[in-house]
Coordinates of C-alpha atoms in Angstrom, one line a residue:
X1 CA 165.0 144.4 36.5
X2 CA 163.7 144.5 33.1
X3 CA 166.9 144.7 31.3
X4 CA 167.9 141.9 33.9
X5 CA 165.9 139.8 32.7
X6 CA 166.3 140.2 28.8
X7 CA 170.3 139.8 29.6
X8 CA 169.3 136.3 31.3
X9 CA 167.0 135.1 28.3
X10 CA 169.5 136.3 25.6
X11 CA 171.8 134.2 27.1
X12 CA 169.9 131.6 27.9
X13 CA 168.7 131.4 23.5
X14 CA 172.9 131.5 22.7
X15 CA 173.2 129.1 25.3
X16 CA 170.5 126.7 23.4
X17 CA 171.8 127.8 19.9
X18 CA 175.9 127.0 20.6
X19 CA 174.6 124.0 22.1
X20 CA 172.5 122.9 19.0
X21 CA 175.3 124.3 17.0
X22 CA 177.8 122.0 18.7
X23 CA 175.7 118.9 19.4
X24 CA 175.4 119.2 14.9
X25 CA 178.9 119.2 14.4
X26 CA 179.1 116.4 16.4
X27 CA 176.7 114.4 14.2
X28 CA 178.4 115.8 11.3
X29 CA 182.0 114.5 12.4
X30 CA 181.0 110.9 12.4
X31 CA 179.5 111.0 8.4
X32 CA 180.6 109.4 6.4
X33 CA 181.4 106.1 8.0
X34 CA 181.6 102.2 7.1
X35 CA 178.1 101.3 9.0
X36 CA 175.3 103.8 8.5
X37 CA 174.5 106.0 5.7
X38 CA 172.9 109.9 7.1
X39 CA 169.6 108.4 6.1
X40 CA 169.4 105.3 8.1
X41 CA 170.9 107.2 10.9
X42 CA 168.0 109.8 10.7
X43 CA 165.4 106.9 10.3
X44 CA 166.9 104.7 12.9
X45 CA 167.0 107.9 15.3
X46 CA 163.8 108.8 15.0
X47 CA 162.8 105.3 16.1
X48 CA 164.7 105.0 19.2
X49 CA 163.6 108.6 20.5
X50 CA 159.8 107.8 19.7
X51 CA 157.7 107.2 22.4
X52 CA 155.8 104.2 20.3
X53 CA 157.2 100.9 20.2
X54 CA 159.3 99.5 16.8
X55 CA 161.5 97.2 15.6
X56 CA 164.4 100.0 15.3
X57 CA 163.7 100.5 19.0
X58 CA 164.2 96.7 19.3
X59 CA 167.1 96.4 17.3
X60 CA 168.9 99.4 19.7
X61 CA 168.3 97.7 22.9
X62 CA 169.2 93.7 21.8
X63 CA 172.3 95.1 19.4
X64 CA 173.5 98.4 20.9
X65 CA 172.0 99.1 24.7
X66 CA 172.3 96.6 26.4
X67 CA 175.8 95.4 25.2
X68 CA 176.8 99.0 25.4
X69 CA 175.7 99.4 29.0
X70 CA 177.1 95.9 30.3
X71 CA 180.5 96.9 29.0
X72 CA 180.1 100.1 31.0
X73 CA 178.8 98.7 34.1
X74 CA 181.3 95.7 34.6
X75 CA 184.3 98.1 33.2
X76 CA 185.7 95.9 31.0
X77 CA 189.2 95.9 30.1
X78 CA 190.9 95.7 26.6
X79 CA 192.6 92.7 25.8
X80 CA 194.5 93.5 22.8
X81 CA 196.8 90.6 21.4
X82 CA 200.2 91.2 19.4
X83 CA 198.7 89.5 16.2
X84 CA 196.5 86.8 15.6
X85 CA 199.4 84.4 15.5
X86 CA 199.2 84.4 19.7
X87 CA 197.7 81.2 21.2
X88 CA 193.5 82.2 22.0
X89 CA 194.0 85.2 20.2
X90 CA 191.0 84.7 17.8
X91 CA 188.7 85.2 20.7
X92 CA 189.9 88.1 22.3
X93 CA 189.9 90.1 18.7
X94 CA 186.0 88.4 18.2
X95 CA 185.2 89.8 21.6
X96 CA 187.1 93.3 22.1
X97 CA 186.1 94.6 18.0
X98 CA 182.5 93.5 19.1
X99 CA 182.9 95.9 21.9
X100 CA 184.4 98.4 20.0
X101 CA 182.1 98.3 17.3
X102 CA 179.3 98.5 20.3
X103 CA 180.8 101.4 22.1
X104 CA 181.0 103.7 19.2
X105 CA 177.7 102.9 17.5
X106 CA 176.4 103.4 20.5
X107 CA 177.9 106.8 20.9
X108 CA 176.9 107.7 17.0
X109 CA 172.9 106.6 18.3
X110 CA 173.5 108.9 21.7
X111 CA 176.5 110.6 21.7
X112 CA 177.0 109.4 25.5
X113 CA 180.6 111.2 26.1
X114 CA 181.4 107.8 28.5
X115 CA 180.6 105.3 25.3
X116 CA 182.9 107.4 23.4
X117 CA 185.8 107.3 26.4
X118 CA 185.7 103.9 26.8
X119 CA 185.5 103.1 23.3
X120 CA 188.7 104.8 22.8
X121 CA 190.5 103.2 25.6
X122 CA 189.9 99.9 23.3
X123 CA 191.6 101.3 20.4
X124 CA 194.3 102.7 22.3
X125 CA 195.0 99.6 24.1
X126 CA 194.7 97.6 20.2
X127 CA 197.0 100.4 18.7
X128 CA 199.9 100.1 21.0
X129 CA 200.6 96.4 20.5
X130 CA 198.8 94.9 17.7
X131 CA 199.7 94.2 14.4
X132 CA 198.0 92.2 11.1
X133 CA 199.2 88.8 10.6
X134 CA 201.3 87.9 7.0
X135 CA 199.0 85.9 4.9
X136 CA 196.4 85.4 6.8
X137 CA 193.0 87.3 5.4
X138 CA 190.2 85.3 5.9
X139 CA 191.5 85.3 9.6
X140 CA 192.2 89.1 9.6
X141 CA 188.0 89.8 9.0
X142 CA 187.8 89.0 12.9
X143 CA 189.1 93.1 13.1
X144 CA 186.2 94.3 10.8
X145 CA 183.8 95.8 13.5
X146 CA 186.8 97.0 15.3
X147 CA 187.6 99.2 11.8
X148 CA 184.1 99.8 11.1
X149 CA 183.6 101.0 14.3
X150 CA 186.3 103.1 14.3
X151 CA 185.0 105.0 11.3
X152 CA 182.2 106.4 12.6
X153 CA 184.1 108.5 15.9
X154 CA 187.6 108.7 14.2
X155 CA 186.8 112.7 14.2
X156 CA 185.3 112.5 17.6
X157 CA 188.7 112.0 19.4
X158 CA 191.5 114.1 20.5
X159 CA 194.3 114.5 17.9
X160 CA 197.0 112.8 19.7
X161 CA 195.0 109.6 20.2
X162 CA 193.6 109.6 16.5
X163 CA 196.9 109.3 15.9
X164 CA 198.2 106.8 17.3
X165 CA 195.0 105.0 16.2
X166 CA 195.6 106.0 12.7
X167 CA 198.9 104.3 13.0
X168 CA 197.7 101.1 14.0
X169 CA 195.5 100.9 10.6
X170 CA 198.2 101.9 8.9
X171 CA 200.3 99.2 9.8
X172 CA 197.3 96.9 8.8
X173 CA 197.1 98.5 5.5
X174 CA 200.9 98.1 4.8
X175 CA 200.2 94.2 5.7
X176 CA 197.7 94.1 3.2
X177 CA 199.7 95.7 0.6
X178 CA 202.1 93.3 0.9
X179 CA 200.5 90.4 1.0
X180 CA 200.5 88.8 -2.2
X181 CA 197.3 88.9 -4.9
X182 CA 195.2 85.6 -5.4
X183 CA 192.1 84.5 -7.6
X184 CA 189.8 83.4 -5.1
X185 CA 188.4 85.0 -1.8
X186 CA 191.5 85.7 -0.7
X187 CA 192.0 88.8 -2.8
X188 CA 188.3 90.1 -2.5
X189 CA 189.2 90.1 1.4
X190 CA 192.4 91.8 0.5
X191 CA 190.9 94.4 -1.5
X192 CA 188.0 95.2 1.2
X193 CA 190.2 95.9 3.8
X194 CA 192.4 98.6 1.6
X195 CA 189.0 100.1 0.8
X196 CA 188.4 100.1 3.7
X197 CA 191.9 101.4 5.8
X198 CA 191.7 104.2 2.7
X199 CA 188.2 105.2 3.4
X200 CA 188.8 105.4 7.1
X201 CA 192.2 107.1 7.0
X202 CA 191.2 109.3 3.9
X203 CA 194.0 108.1 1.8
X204 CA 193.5 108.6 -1.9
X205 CA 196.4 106.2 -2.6
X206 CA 195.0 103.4 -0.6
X207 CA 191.7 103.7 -2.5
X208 CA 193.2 104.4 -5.6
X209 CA 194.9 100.8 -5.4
X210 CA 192.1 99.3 -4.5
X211 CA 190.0 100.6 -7.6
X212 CA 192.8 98.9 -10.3
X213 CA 193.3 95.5 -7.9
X214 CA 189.2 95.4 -7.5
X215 CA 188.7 95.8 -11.8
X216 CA 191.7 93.1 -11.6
X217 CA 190.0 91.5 -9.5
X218 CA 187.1 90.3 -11.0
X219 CA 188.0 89.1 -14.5
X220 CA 189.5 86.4 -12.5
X221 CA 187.9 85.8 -9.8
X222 CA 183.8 85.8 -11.2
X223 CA 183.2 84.7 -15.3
X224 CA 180.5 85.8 -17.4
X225 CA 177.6 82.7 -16.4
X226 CA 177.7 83.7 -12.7
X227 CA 180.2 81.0 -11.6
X228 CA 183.4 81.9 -9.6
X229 CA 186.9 81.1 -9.1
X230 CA 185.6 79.9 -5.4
X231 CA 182.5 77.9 -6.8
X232 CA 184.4 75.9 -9.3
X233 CA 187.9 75.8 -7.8
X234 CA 185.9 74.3 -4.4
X235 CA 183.1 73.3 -6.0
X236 CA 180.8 74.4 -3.3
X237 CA 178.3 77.4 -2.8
X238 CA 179.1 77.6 0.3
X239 CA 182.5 79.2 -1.2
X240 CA 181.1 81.0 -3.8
X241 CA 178.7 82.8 -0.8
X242 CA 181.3 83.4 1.2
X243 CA 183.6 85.3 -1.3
X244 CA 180.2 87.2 -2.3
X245 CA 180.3 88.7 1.4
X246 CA 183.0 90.7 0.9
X247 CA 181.9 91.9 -1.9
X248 CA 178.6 92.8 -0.5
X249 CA 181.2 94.6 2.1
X250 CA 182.8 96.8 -0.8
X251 CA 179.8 97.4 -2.5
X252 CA 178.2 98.8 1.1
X253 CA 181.2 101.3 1.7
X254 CA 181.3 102.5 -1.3
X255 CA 177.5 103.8 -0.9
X256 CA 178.2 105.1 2.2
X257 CA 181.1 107.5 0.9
X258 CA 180.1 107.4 -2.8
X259 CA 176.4 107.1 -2.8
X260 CA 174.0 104.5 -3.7
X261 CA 173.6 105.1 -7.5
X262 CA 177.9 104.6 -7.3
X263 CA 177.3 101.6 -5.9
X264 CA 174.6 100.1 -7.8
X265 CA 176.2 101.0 -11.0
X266 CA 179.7 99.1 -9.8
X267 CA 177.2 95.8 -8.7
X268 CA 176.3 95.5 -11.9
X269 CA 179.3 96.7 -14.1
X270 CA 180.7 94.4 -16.3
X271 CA 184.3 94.1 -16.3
X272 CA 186.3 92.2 -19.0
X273 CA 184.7 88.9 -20.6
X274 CA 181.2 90.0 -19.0
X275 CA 181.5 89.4 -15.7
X276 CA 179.8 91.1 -12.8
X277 CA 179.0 90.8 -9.3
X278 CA 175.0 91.1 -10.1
X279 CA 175.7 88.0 -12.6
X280 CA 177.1 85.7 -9.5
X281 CA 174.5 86.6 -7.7
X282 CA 171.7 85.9 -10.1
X283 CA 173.7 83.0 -10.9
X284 CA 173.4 81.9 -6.6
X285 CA 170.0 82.7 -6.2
X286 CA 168.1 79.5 -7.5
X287 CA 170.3 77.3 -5.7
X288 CA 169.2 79.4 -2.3
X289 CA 165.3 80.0 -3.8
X290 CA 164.9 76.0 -4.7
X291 CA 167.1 73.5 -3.2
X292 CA 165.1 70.9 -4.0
X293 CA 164.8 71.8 -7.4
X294 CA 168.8 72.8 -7.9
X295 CA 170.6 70.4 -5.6
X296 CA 174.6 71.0 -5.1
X297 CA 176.5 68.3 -3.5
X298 CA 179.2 70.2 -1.8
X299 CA 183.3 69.8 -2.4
X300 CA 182.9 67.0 -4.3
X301 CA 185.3 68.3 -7.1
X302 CA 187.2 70.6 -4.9
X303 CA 190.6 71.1 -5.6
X304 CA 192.1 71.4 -2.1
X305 CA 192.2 68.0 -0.6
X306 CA 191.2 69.1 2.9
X307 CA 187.6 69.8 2.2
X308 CA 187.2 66.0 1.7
X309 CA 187.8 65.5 5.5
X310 CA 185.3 68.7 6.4
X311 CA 181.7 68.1 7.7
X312 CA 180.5 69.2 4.7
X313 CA 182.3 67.3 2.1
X314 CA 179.3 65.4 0.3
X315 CA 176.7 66.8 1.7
X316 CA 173.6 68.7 -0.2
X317 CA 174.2 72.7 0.0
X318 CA 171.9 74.0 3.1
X319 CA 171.2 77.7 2.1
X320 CA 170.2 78.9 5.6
X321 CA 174.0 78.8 6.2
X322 CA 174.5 81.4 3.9
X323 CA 171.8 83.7 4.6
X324 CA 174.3 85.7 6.7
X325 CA 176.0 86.7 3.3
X326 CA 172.3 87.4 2.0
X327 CA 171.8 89.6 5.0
X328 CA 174.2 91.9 3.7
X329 CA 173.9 92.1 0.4
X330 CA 171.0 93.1 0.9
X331 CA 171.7 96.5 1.5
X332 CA 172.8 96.8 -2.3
X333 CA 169.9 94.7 -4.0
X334 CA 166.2 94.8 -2.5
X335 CA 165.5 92.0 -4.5
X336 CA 167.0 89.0 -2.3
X337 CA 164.7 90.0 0.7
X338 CA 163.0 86.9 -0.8
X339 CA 165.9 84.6 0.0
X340 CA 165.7 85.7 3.5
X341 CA 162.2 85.7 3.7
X342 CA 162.3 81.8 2.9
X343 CA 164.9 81.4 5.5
X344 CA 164.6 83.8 8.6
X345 CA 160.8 84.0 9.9
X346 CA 161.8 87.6 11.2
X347 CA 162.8 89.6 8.0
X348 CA 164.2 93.0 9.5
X349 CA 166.1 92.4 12.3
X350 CA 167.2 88.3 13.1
X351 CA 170.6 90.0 12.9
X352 CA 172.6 93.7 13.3
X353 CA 174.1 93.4 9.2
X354 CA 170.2 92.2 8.1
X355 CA 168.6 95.3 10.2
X356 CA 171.3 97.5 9.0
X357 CA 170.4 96.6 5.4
X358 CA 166.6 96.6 6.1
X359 CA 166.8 100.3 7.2
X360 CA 168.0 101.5 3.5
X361 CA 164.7 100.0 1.9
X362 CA 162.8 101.1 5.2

């Protein structure tokens, strides 16, 4: 009975050991990824599973629990679209990459097996149809969460499926390639999605063009005094903060697979003639800071005859509708938590991208 029972414990500990074992490999499979840094995840983690009440617990259940469960409970379908070009398409990418992006943070915060099935039905359903659209970036971002999300359980799928996957960012990273290079936000979007298809995909040629088209890049598209090719050519800040988003984007990933000193070192590198991305920033920041004191009457000066018909179009610059770019550049420079502190009365977690970026500095 005695040697029974030692038999039953020793393989009850290797039962708890290959399970520990497996449930860390696991973990390890979805680092690095486009959306969480080890750190954050540990921090964030720790919040959730605590018994005591916090704003990470918070930010799980209005951002990832809830959604998460509702998509499970009603079964929703994919919808995938052939390409953005399709009539209503816009809203079906907003609304499955949401879900995607959902399902598989979800699974990275509790590796719920179902999160991850359903979350891969999505992609499969969006890899078997859909392609990117020719010249058509600032449209094209509407996939982002869907590619983000796709980072973290890339390695958490069956081989035949990440395939198929892989093919469909493929064929959005050939699209991207071809499309042609431009001064202004186009290009940064351009360049942030081959960082990011290369980063996902783990293709040294992708990121390797994006390195020589991002020092390219900025020459042209930011000068020495802070100003921008989107500022001036539009003469708006609501331009020049919207280009800066997708910077804050590039800058974020490469943290996440290069590390934070990387990425702080590329922020405020300057390329040819002086500029930097930490100088159009700086450059941004009084007009967000003091309105009243630095008024900008926007698209008065633009260059693209549209803007003069927009909404906008002489009208003072309103800040709070770019604190969603502040939100995530955020997670590069600590310092603009005062720009969102004169805007949002909730400073952590008003939105996923600001809690996301409040984590780092948590």
């Amino acid at each position: 009975m005695k040697h029974v029972n030692l038999t039953l414990l020793f393989s009850c500990v290797f039962f708890v050991l290959l399970h520990t074992e497996t449930k860390s490999q696991t973990i390890d499979d979805m680092f690095p990824n486009l959306v969480l840094s080890r750190a954050d995840y540990i921090k964030w983690k720790t919040a959730i599973d605590s018994e005591d009440a916090s704003v990470g617990k918070d930010a799980y259940n209005n951002y990832v629990r809830l959604l998460a469960a509702k998509i499970i409970r009603d079964n929703v379908s994919p919808s995938p679209v052939t390409s953005l070009s399709e009539n209503g398409a816009t809203a079906k990418v907003e609304a499955d990459m949401a879900r995607m992006y959902t399902l598989s943070l979800s699974y990275l915060l509790t590796e719920n097996q179902e999160h991850l099935n359903k979350a891969k039905e999505f992609y499969l359903a969006w890899a078997e149809i859909n392609s990117a659209a020719a010249e058509n970036s600032p449209a094209e971002t509407a996939y982002t969460p869907g590619i983000e999300g796709y980072s973290i359980i890339r390695k958490c799928i069956d081989e035949t499926s990440r395939q198929k996957i892989d093919t469909w960012i493929r064929r959005r990273a050939d699209r991207a390639l071809a499309d042609r290079v431009r001064k202004n936000n186009w290009e940064t979007i351009r360049l942030q999605f081959i960082l990011h298809y290369g980063l996902v995909l783990e293709d040294e040629s992708l990121i390797n063009t994006f390195k020589v088209g991002y020092d390219a890049h900025i020459p042209n598209n930011l000068y020495p005094n802070g100003t921008s090719e989107d500022l001036l050519g539009r003469d708006a800040f609501s331009y020049h903060g919207y280009n800066m988003l997708f910077y804050a984007r590039i800058l974020k990933a490469l943290a996440l697979y290069y590390g934070n000193d990387y990425a702080e070192t590329e922020y405020k590198r300057e390329h040819r003639w002086g500029a930097s991305i930490w100088k159009s920033v700086e450059f941004w920041k009084p007009y967000i800071l003091y309105p009243d004191k630095y008024p900008h009457t926007e698209f008065v000066e633009t260059e693209w005859a549209p803007d003069k018909n927009g909404s906008s179009y002489n009208k003072p610059y309103n800040p709070s509708g770019t604190t969603y770019v502040v939100d995530e550049l955020y997670y590069t420079d600590q310092s603009l938590l005062e720009c969102i502190a004169k805007y949002r009365s909730n400073t952590q977690t008003a939105t996923l991208p600001l809690w996301l970026s409040s984590l780092r500095w948590e």
